[in-house]
Amino acid sequence: MKKLMIVSLLFLILVACQNKGNTEDAQQDEEISTSQEKEDIPPEYLDETNYTGDELEIVKLMNARMRYLYEKDEKAYMSLIDPKSPISGMGRYKVLKVTSMSDITIQEQRKLYQAVVIVNELNENNEEYSNTMVFWKKKEDGDNAQWVIADID
């Protein structure tokens, strides 16, 4: 009788341990799939149809920045940045969307045009943060001048 009781108790402990292990495996699988879902969410780009001229070129630049962050393409990302910029590399985050944006202010200076826009962005961790983005278009490049990112604070 004692042997039967001990075998039954061991059987119950074995079953309980297996269920606990299965629960932990299921939780780990769920965490992995959740993190993969976060990584696979493409950004929501700004609607370019609302802009024209220089503002359109700046919005295209902002969309390209979001795309390269999403794709983790540092070479393409850095091609958007002016060589004299304090930005030395690509951030290790993804921008899901721009939640709000100020008007794009463009000012003419002696050697270049400078545009400034303040944006609130949502990252892959659902954290919202504000950035001031500065863009330059150099006069010395004439008709071939392109807008570039000068800084992001």
PDB file of C-alpha atoms in Angstrom:
ATOM      1  CA  MET A   1       0.000   0.000   0.000  1.00  0.00           C
ATOM      2  CA  LYS A   2       2.832   2.377   0.876  1.00  0.00           C
ATOM      3  CA  LYS A   3       4.519   1.655  -2.455  1.00  0.00           C
ATOM      4  CA  LEU A   4       1.332   2.471  -4.321  1.00  0.00           C
ATOM      5  CA  MET A   5       0.997   5.735  -2.419  1.00  0.00           C
ATOM      6  CA  ILE A   6       4.625   6.708  -3.093  1.00  0.00           C
ATOM      7  CA  VAL A   7       4.317   5.853  -6.801  1.00  0.00           C
ATOM      8  CA  SER A   8       1.085   7.887  -7.008  1.00  0.00           C
ATOM      9  CA  LEU A   9       2.728  10.846  -5.263  1.00  0.00           C
ATOM     10  CA  LEU A  10       5.735  10.701  -7.588  1.00  0.00           C
ATOM     11  CA  PHE A  11       3.400  10.493 -10.573  1.00  0.00           C
ATOM     12  CA  LEU A  12       1.514  13.604  -9.404  1.00  0.00           C
ATOM     13  CA  ILE A  13       4.767  15.528  -8.871  1.00  0.00           C
ATOM     14  CA  LEU A  14       5.989  14.491 -12.329  1.00  0.00           C
ATOM     15  CA  VAL A  15       2.743  15.643 -13.965  1.00  0.00           C
ATOM     16  CA  ALA A  16       2.821  18.948 -12.058  1.00  0.00           C
ATOM     17  CA  CYS A  17       6.424  19.606 -13.115  1.00  0.00           C
ATOM     18  CA  GLN A  18       5.588  18.886 -16.765  1.00  0.00           C
ATOM     19  CA  ASN A  19       2.651  21.292 -16.693  1.00  0.00           C
ATOM     20  CA  LYS A  20       4.811  24.019 -15.140  1.00  0.00           C
ATOM     21  CA  GLY A  21       7.447  23.495 -17.846  1.00  0.00           C
ATOM     22  CA  ASN A  22       4.796  23.683 -20.589  1.00  0.00           C
ATOM     23  CA  THR A  23       3.430  26.915 -19.100  1.00  0.00           C
ATOM     24  CA  GLU A  24       6.901  28.478 -19.041  1.00  0.00           C
ATOM     25  CA  ASP A  25       7.540  27.358 -22.640  1.00  0.00           C
ATOM     26  CA  ALA A  26       4.226  28.873 -23.723  1.00  0.00           C
ATOM     27  CA  GLN A  27       5.091  32.156 -21.994  1.00  0.00           C
ATOM     28  CA  GLN A  28       8.517  32.241 -23.668  1.00  0.00           C
ATOM     29  CA  ASP A  29       6.959  31.485 -27.070  1.00  0.00           C
ATOM     30  CA  GLU A  30       4.442  34.296 -26.512  1.00  0.00           C
ATOM     31  CA  GLU A  31       7.220  36.759 -25.548  1.00  0.00           C
ATOM     32  CA  ILE A  32       9.223  35.820 -28.646  1.00  0.00           C
ATOM     33  CA  SER A  33       6.238  36.239 -30.953  1.00  0.00           C
ATOM     34  CA  THR A  34       5.373  39.593 -29.320  1.00  0.00           C
ATOM     35  CA  SER A  35       8.915  40.899 -29.819  1.00  0.00           C
ATOM     36  CA  GLN A  36       8.895  39.639 -33.427  1.00  0.00           C
ATOM     37  CA  GLU A  37       5.604  41.436 -34.003  1.00  0.00           C
ATOM     38  CA  LYS A  38       7.158  44.666 -32.703  1.00  0.00           C
ATOM     39  CA  GLU A  39      10.071  44.264 -35.102  1.00  0.00           C
ATOM     40  CA  ASP A  40       7.832  43.524 -38.067  1.00  0.00           C
ATOM     41  CA  ILE A  41       5.576  46.579 -37.786  1.00  0.00           C
ATOM     42  CA  PRO A  42       6.480  48.860 -40.694  1.00  0.00           C
ATOM     43  CA  PRO A  43       6.433  52.614 -40.102  1.00  0.00           C
ATOM     44  CA  GLU A  44       3.431  54.755 -40.933  1.00  0.00           C
ATOM     45  CA  TYR A  45       4.900  57.282 -43.348  1.00  0.00           C
ATOM     46  CA  LEU A  46       3.914  60.931 -43.644  1.00  0.00           C
ATOM     47  CA  ASP A  47       1.406  61.653 -46.414  1.00  0.00           C
ATOM     48  CA  GLU A  48       3.491  63.317 -49.127  1.00  0.00           C
ATOM     49  CA  THR A  49       0.427  64.447 -51.097  1.00  0.00           C
ATOM     50  CA  ASN A  50      -0.105  67.265 -48.570  1.00  0.00           C
ATOM     51  CA  TYR A  51       3.172  68.992 -49.518  1.00  0.00           C
ATOM     52  CA  THR A  52       4.807  70.666 -52.508  1.00  0.00           C
ATOM     53  CA  GLY A  53       8.188  72.130 -53.417  1.00  0.00           C
ATOM     54  CA  ASP A  54      10.845  72.277 -50.706  1.00  0.00           C
ATOM     55  CA  GLU A  55       8.420  71.077 -48.033  1.00  0.00           C
ATOM     56  CA  LEU A  56       7.731  67.949 -50.099  1.00  0.00           C
ATOM     57  CA  GLU A  57      11.482  67.268 -50.409  1.00  0.00           C
ATOM     58  CA  ILE A  58      11.875  67.595 -46.637  1.00  0.00           C
ATOM     59  CA  VAL A  59       8.938  65.253 -45.936  1.00  0.00           C
ATOM     60  CA  LYS A  60      10.432  62.717 -48.376  1.00  0.00           C
ATOM     61  CA  LEU A  61      13.689  62.974 -46.423  1.00  0.00           C
ATOM     62  CA  MET A  62      11.826  62.369 -43.148  1.00  0.00           C
ATOM     63  CA  ASN A  63      10.090  59.311 -44.642  1.00  0.00           C
ATOM     64  CA  ALA A  64      13.421  57.971 -45.955  1.00  0.00           C
ATOM     65  CA  ARG A  65      14.896  58.349 -42.450  1.00  0.00           C
ATOM     66  CA  MET A  66      12.029  56.292 -40.980  1.00  0.00           C
ATOM     67  CA  ARG A  67      12.423  53.649 -43.695  1.00  0.00           C
ATOM     68  CA  TYR A  68      16.192  53.282 -43.185  1.00  0.00           C
ATOM     69  CA  LEU A  69      15.761  53.040 -39.403  1.00  0.00           C
ATOM     70  CA  TYR A  70      13.158  50.307 -39.972  1.00  0.00           C
ATOM     71  CA  GLU A  71      15.404  48.467 -42.435  1.00  0.00           C
ATOM     72  CA  LYS A  72      18.491  49.007 -40.227  1.00  0.00           C
ATOM     73  CA  ASP A  73      20.319  50.329 -43.295  1.00  0.00           C
ATOM     74  CA  GLU A  74      22.988  52.547 -41.754  1.00  0.00           C
ATOM     75  CA  LYS A  75      24.756  53.305 -45.036  1.00  0.00           C
ATOM     76  CA  ALA A  76      21.569  54.631 -46.634  1.00  0.00           C
ATOM     77  CA  TYR A  77      20.638  56.441 -43.401  1.00  0.00           C
ATOM     78  CA  MET A  78      23.991  58.234 -43.266  1.00  0.00           C
ATOM     79  CA  SER A  79      23.588  59.287 -46.923  1.00  0.00           C
ATOM     80  CA  LEU A  80      20.729  61.526 -45.711  1.00  0.00           C
ATOM     81  CA  ILE A  81      23.015  63.313 -43.231  1.00  0.00           C
ATOM     82  CA  ASP A  82      25.240  66.297 -44.013  1.00  0.00           C
ATOM     83  CA  PRO A  83      28.947  65.438 -43.527  1.00  0.00           C
ATOM     84  CA  LYS A  84      29.329  68.419 -41.142  1.00  0.00           C
ATOM     85  CA  SER A  85      26.456  67.203 -38.974  1.00  0.00           C
ATOM     86  CA  PRO A  86      27.089  66.146 -35.364  1.00  0.00           C
ATOM     87  CA  ILE A  87      25.158  62.937 -36.154  1.00  0.00           C
ATOM     88  CA  SER A  88      27.764  60.188 -36.329  1.00  0.00           C
ATOM     89  CA  GLY A  89      25.610  57.087 -36.695  1.00  0.00           C
ATOM     90  CA  MET A  90      22.168  55.604 -36.880  1.00  0.00           C
ATOM     91  CA  GLY A  91      20.052  55.198 -33.761  1.00  0.00           C
ATOM     92  CA  ARG A  92      19.152  51.695 -32.613  1.00  0.00           C
ATOM     93  CA  TYR A  93      15.426  52.365 -32.529  1.00  0.00           C
ATOM     94  CA  LYS A  94      12.591  52.364 -35.016  1.00  0.00           C
ATOM     95  CA  VAL A  95      10.132  55.154 -35.589  1.00  0.00           C
ATOM     96  CA  LEU A  96       6.620  53.777 -36.083  1.00  0.00           C
ATOM     97  CA  LYS A  97       5.025  57.086 -36.971  1.00  0.00           C
ATOM     98  CA  VAL A  98       5.081  60.841 -36.566  1.00  0.00           C
ATOM     99  CA  THR A  99       2.233  61.605 -34.176  1.00  0.00           C
ATOM    100  CA  SER A 100       2.385  65.381 -34.627  1.00  0.00           C
ATOM    101  CA  MET A 101       4.439  67.857 -36.571  1.00  0.00           C
ATOM    102  CA  SER A 102       4.876  71.630 -36.576  1.00  0.00           C
ATOM    103  CA  ASP A 103       4.880  73.665 -39.758  1.00  0.00           C
ATOM    104  CA  ILE A 104       8.126  73.438 -41.697  1.00  0.00           C
ATOM    105  CA  THR A 105       9.921  76.774 -41.332  1.00  0.00           C
ATOM    106  CA  ILE A 106      12.417  77.586 -44.084  1.00  0.00           C
ATOM    107  CA  GLN A 107      14.866  80.468 -43.686  1.00  0.00           C
ATOM    108  CA  GLU A 108      17.341  81.812 -46.200  1.00  0.00           C
ATOM    109  CA  GLN A 109      20.835  82.350 -44.856  1.00  0.00           C
ATOM    110  CA  ARG A 110      23.970  83.577 -46.538  1.00  0.00           C
ATOM    111  CA  LYS A 111      25.285  80.194 -47.740  1.00  0.00           C
ATOM    112  CA  LEU A 112      22.307  77.925 -47.392  1.00  0.00           C
ATOM    113  CA  TYR A 113      18.622  77.472 -46.777  1.00  0.00           C
ATOM    114  CA  GLN A 114      17.739  76.059 -43.379  1.00  0.00           C
ATOM    115  CA  ALA A 115      14.491  74.317 -42.512  1.00  0.00           C
ATOM    116  CA  VAL A 116      13.320  73.457 -39.010  1.00  0.00           C
ATOM    117  CA  VAL A 117      10.447  71.207 -37.970  1.00  0.00           C
ATOM    118  CA  ILE A 118       9.465  69.883 -34.558  1.00  0.00           C
ATOM    119  CA  VAL A 119       8.032  66.371 -34.574  1.00  0.00           C
ATOM    120  CA  ASN A 120       6.636  63.988 -31.995  1.00  0.00           C
ATOM    121  CA  GLU A 121       7.497  60.433 -32.917  1.00  0.00           C
ATOM    122  CA  LEU A 122       6.308  57.076 -31.619  1.00  0.00           C
ATOM    123  CA  ASN A 123       8.978  54.375 -31.386  1.00  0.00           C
ATOM    124  CA  GLU A 124       8.664  50.575 -31.385  1.00  0.00           C
ATOM    125  CA  ASN A 125       8.254  50.536 -27.581  1.00  0.00           C
ATOM    126  CA  ASN A 126       5.216  52.842 -27.851  1.00  0.00           C
ATOM    127  CA  GLU A 127       7.219  55.680 -26.309  1.00  0.00           C
ATOM    128  CA  GLU A 128       6.559  59.126 -27.705  1.00  0.00           C
ATOM    129  CA  TYR A 129       9.333  61.690 -27.852  1.00  0.00           C
ATOM    130  CA  SER A 130       9.888  65.108 -29.393  1.00  0.00           C
ATOM    131  CA  ASN A 131      12.651  65.983 -31.855  1.00  0.00           C
ATOM    132  CA  THR A 132      13.714  69.204 -33.492  1.00  0.00           C
ATOM    133  CA  MET A 133      14.898  68.355 -36.990  1.00  0.00           C
ATOM    134  CA  VAL A 134      17.147  70.753 -38.907  1.00  0.00           C
ATOM    135  CA  PHE A 135      17.674  70.475 -42.666  1.00  0.00           C
ATOM    136  CA  TRP A 136      20.104  72.274 -44.978  1.00  0.00           C
ATOM    137  CA  LYS A 137      20.116  73.023 -48.684  1.00  0.00           C
ATOM    138  CA  LYS A 138      23.407  74.600 -49.779  1.00  0.00           C
ATOM    139  CA  LYS A 139      23.303  77.499 -52.242  1.00  0.00           C
ATOM    140  CA  GLU A 140      26.728  76.652 -53.654  1.00  0.00           C
ATOM    141  CA  ASP A 141      25.247  73.478 -55.187  1.00  0.00           C
ATOM    142  CA  GLY A 142      22.969  75.594 -57.376  1.00  0.00           C
ATOM    143  CA  ASP A 143      20.226  73.740 -59.249  1.00  0.00           C
ATOM    144  CA  ASN A 144      21.642  70.409 -58.014  1.00  0.00           C
ATOM    145  CA  ALA A 145      21.163  71.351 -54.359  1.00  0.00           C
ATOM    146  CA  GLN A 146      19.457  68.695 -52.258  1.00  0.00           C
ATOM    147  CA  TRP A 147      18.017  68.913 -48.771  1.00  0.00           C
ATOM    148  CA  VAL A 148      19.998  66.961 -46.161  1.00  0.00           C
ATOM    149  CA  ILE A 149      19.562  66.389 -42.446  1.00  0.00           C
ATOM    150  CA  ALA A 150      21.817  68.749 -40.512  1.00  0.00           C
ATOM    151  CA  ASP A 151      20.826  67.728 -36.991  1.00  0.00           C
ATOM    152  CA  ILE A 152      18.188  65.998 -34.889  1.00  0.00           C
ATOM    153  CA  ASP A 153      17.859  67.063 -31.258  1.00  0.00           C
TER     154      ASP A 153
END
